[in-house]
XYZ file of C-alpha atoms in Angstrom:
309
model
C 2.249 -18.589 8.548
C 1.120 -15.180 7.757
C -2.774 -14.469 8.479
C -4.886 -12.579 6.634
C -8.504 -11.199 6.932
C -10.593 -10.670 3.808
C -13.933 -8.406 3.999
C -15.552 -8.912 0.983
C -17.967 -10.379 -1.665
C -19.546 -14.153 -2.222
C -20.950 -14.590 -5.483
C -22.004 -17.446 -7.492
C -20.848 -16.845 -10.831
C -22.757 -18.033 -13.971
C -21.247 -18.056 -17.267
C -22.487 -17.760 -20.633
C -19.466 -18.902 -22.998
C -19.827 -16.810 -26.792
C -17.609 -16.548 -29.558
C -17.734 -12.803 -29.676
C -20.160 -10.161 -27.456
C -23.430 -9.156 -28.966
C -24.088 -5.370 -30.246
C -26.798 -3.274 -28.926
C -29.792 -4.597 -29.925
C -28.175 -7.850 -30.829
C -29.369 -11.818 -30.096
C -26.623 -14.397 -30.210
C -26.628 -17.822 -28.978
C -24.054 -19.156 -26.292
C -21.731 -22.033 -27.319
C -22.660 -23.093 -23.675
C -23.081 -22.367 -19.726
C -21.280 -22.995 -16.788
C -21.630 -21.911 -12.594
C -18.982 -21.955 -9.781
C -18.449 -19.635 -7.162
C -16.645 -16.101 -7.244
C -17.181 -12.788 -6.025
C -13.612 -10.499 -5.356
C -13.637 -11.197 -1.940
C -14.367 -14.902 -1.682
C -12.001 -15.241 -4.979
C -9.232 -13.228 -3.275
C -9.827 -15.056 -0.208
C -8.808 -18.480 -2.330
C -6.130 -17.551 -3.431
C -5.001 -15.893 -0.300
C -5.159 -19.342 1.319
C -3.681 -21.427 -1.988
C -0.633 -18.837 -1.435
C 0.155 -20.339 2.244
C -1.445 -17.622 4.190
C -4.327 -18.426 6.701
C -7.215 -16.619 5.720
C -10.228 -15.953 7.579
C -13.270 -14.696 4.823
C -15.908 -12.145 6.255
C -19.049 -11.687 4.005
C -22.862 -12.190 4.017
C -24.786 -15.104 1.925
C -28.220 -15.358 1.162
C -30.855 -17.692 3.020
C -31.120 -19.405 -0.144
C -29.446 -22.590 -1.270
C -26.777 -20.987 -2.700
C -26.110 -19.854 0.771
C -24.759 -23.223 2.409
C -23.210 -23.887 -1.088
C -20.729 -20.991 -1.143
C -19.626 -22.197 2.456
C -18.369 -25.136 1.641
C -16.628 -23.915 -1.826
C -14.885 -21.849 0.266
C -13.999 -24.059 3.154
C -12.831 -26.678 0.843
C -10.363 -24.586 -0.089
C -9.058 -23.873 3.224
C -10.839 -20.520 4.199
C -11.993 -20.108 7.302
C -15.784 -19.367 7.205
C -16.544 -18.563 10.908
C -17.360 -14.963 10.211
C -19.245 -15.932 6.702
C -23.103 -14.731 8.065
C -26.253 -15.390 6.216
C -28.926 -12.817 5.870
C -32.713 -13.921 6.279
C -35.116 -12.831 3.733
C -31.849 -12.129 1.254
C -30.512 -14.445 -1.535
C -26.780 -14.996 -1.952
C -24.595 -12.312 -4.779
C -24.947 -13.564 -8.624
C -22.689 -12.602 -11.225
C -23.700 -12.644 -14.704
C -20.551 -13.155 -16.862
C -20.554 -13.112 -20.426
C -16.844 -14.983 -21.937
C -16.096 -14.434 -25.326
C -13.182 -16.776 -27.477
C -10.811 -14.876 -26.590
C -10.884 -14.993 -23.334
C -12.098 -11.398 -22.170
C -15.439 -10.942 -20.012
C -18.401 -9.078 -19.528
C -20.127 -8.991 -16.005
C -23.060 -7.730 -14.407
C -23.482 -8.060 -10.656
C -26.333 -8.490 -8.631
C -25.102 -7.965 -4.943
C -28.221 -9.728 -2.935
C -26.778 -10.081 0.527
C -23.315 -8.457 -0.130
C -24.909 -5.374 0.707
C -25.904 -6.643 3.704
C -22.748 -6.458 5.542
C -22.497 -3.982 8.023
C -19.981 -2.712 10.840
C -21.495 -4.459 13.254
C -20.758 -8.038 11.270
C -16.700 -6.364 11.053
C -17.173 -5.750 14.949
C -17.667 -9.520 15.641
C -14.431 -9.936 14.320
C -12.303 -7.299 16.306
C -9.857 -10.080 18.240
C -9.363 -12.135 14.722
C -8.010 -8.524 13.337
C -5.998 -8.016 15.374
C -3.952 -11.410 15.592
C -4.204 -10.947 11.814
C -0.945 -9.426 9.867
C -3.301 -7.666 6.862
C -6.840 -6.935 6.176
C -7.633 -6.877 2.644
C -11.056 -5.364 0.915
C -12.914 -4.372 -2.609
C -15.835 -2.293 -3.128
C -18.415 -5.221 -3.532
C -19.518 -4.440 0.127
C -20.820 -1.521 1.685
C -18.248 1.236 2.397
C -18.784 1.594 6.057
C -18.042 -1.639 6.888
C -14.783 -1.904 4.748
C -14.042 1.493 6.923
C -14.536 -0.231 10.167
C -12.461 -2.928 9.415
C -9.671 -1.007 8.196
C -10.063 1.050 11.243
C -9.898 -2.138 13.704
C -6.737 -3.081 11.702
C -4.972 0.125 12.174
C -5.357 0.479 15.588
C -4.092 -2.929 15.939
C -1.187 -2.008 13.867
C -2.140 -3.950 10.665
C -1.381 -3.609 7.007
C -4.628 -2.714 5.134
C -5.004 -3.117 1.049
C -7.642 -1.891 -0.969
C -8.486 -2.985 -4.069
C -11.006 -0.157 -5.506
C -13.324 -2.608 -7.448
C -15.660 -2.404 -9.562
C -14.194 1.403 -10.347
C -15.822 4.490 -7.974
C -14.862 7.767 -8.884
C -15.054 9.342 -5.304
C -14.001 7.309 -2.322
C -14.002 9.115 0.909
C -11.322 11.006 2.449
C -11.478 8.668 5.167
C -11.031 5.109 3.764
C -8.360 6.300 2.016
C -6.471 7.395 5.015
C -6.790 4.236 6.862
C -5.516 2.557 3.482
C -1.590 1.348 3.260
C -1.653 -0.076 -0.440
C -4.297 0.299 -3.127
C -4.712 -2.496 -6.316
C -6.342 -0.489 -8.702
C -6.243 -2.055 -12.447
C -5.772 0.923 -15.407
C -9.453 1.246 -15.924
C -9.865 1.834 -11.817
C -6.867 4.136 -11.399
C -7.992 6.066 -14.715
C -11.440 7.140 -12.887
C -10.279 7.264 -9.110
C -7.224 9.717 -10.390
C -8.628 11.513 -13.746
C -6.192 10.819 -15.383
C -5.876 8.712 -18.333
C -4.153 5.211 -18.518
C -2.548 4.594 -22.213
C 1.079 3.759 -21.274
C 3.630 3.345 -18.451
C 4.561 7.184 -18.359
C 0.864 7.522 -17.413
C 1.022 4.582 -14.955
C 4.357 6.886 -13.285
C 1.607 9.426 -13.308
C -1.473 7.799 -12.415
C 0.702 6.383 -9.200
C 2.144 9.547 -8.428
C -1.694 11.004 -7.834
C -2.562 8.653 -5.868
C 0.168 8.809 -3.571
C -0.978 12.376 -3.254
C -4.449 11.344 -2.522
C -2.700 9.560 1.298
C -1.724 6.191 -0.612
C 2.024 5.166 0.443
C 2.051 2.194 -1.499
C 0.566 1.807 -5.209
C 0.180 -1.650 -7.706
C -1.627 -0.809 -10.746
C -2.692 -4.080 -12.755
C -2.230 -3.952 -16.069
C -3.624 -6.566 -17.737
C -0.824 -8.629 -20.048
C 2.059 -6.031 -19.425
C 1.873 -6.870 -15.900
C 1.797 -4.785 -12.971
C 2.764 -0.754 -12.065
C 4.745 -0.629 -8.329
C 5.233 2.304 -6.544
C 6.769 1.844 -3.418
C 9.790 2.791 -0.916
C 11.411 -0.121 -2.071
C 10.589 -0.341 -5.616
C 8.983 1.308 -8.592
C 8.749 -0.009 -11.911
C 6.674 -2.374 -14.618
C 6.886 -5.749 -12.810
C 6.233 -7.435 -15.945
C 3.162 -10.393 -17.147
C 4.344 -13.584 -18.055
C 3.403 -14.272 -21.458
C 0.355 -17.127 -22.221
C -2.613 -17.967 -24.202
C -5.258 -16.684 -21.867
C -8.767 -18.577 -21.732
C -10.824 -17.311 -19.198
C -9.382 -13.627 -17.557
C -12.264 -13.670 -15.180
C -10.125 -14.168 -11.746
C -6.627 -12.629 -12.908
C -7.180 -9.701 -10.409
C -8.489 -11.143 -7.866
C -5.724 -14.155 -8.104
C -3.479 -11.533 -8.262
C -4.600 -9.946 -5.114
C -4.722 -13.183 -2.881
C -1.077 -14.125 -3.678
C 0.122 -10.941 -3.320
C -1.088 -10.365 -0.210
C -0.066 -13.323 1.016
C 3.668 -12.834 -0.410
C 4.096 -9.649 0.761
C 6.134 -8.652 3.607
C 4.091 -6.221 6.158
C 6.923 -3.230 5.154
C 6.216 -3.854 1.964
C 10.031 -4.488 1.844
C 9.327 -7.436 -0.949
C 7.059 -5.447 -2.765
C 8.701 -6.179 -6.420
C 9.014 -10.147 -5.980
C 5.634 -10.385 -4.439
C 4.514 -8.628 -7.635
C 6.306 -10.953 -10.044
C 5.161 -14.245 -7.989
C 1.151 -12.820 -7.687
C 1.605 -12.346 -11.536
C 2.783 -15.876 -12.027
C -0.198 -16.840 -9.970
C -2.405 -14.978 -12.184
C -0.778 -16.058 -15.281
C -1.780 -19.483 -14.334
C -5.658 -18.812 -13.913
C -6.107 -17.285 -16.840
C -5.143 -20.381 -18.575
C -8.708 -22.717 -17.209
C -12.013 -21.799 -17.294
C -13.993 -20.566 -14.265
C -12.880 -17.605 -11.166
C -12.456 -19.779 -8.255
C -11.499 -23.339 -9.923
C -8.529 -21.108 -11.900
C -6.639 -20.047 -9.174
C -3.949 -22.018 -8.592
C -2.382 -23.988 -5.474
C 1.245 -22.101 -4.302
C 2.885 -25.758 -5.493
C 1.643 -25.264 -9.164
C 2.920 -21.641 -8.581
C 6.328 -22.491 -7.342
C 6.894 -25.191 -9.952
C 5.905 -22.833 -12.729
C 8.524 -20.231 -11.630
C 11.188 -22.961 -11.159
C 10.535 -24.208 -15.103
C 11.128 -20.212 -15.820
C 14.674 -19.974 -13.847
C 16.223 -23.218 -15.513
């Protein structure tokens, strides 16, 4: 079974569904509300662990009630919440998502004890890292800490992937060099490269920059054409798998999960790893919610099989 260490985010997500976003200035009623949990790293740590991987989750919650609440979302669905620390005086992350009919979101993000985490918490850790095969991170949590993990791993002769969200322009020299893949979508890649994102030439492009930036191995999401790879082993459009998309909150981050927990640590598999984390995503987009989308590997395997026949 392939382990894998997630430093990352714990949000509770709250949902206001609309039939289209207001304008500036604008008051519109919701067609109604909904909560469950989310947050990149806790939703990438789900779906690691639905994909077959063991996953250990390392965040910060608040002292609140939310706190104890996000544990056992996550534990229920078979992270392991050992390194899950909450912060005194702090309440948990809250995301603020606004869903419109078709299916495309809004959201505003306020971090509460995400920002919290610190070296120290990755530190704890060390021996879990490295018995681990990969160490996966976003930008939800402070930098330094995402650094020290990735540093930990590394040393221990780990596979690290970074996936740059929300977008930074600038990240530093150094997290970059202690990063083996990156998971930008177009939007992320457009502002971390400079260059613009408006087909697959500028995917080619957009890849080829950030290889030169001291990225060996690039997947670009993008959206319902699927995902960019540029790798030793393959480069190409891995193409979506077409469907009537409800809720798109957790694509990327369902996305993420099973792809890390697909891929092979040479990256050998990169291009079926793809394909299979964007049948996993194709599936969440279909229900409503970030972490109740993402879907078990049996779902996922059973969907692919109905494709082949």
């Amino acid at each position: 079974m392939k382990r894998i260490i997630v430093v990352g985010s714990s949000n509770v997500d709250t949902t206001l569904h609309v039939q289209d976003f207001p304008k500036p200035g604008e008051t519109i009623n919701a067609t109604g509300v909904s909560e469950a949990g989310g947050g990149k790293g806790a939703n990438q740590a789900i779906a690691a662990a639905k994909s077959g991987a063991e996953c250990t989750f390392i965040s910060r919650v608040g002292d609140d009630n939310f706190g104890p609440w996000m544990i056992d979302q996550l534990s229920g669905y078979g992270v392991k919440t050992g390194h899950i620390l909450t912060t005194p005086g702090e309440k948990t992350g809250h995301a603020y998502i606004t869903l419109n009919a078709e299916g495309q979101n809004d959201i505003i993000i306020d971090h509460g004890a995400n920002y919290k985490l610190t070296s120290a918490d990755v530190e704890k850790a060390k021996d879990l890292i490295a018995q681990a095969d990969c160490v996966v991170a976003q930008l939800e949590t402070p930098i330094p800490a995402t650094i020290a993990a990735f540093k930990l791993a590394k040393a221990a002769g780990k596979v690290t992937i970074l996936n740059p969200a929300p977008a930074v322009k600038d990240l530093p020299q150094e997290l970059l060099d202690l990063t083996d893949a990156i998971t930008p979508n177009e939007t992320e890649s457009a502002l971390l490269t400079g260059l613009p994102v408006e087909n697959e030439a500028d995917l080619a492009k957009n890849a080829a920059k950030l290889h030169e930036m001291g990225i060996k191995t690039v997947i670009i999401t993008y959206g319902s054409k699927g995902s960019y790879v540029s790798a030793e082993a393959f480069t190409g459009l891995v193409p979506a798998f077409k469907v009537k998309a409800v809720d798109t909150t957790a694509a990327g981050d369902t996305f993420l999960g099973y792809f890390s927990g697909t891929v092979k640590s040479d990256f050998s598999n990169v291009q079926e790893a793809a394909r299979f984390a964007n049948r996993a995503s194709s599936l969440a987009v279909q229900k409503l919610g970030a972490q109740p989308s993402i879907p078990a590997s049996a779902e996922v395997k059973a969907a692919d099989e109905a494709d082949k026949k």
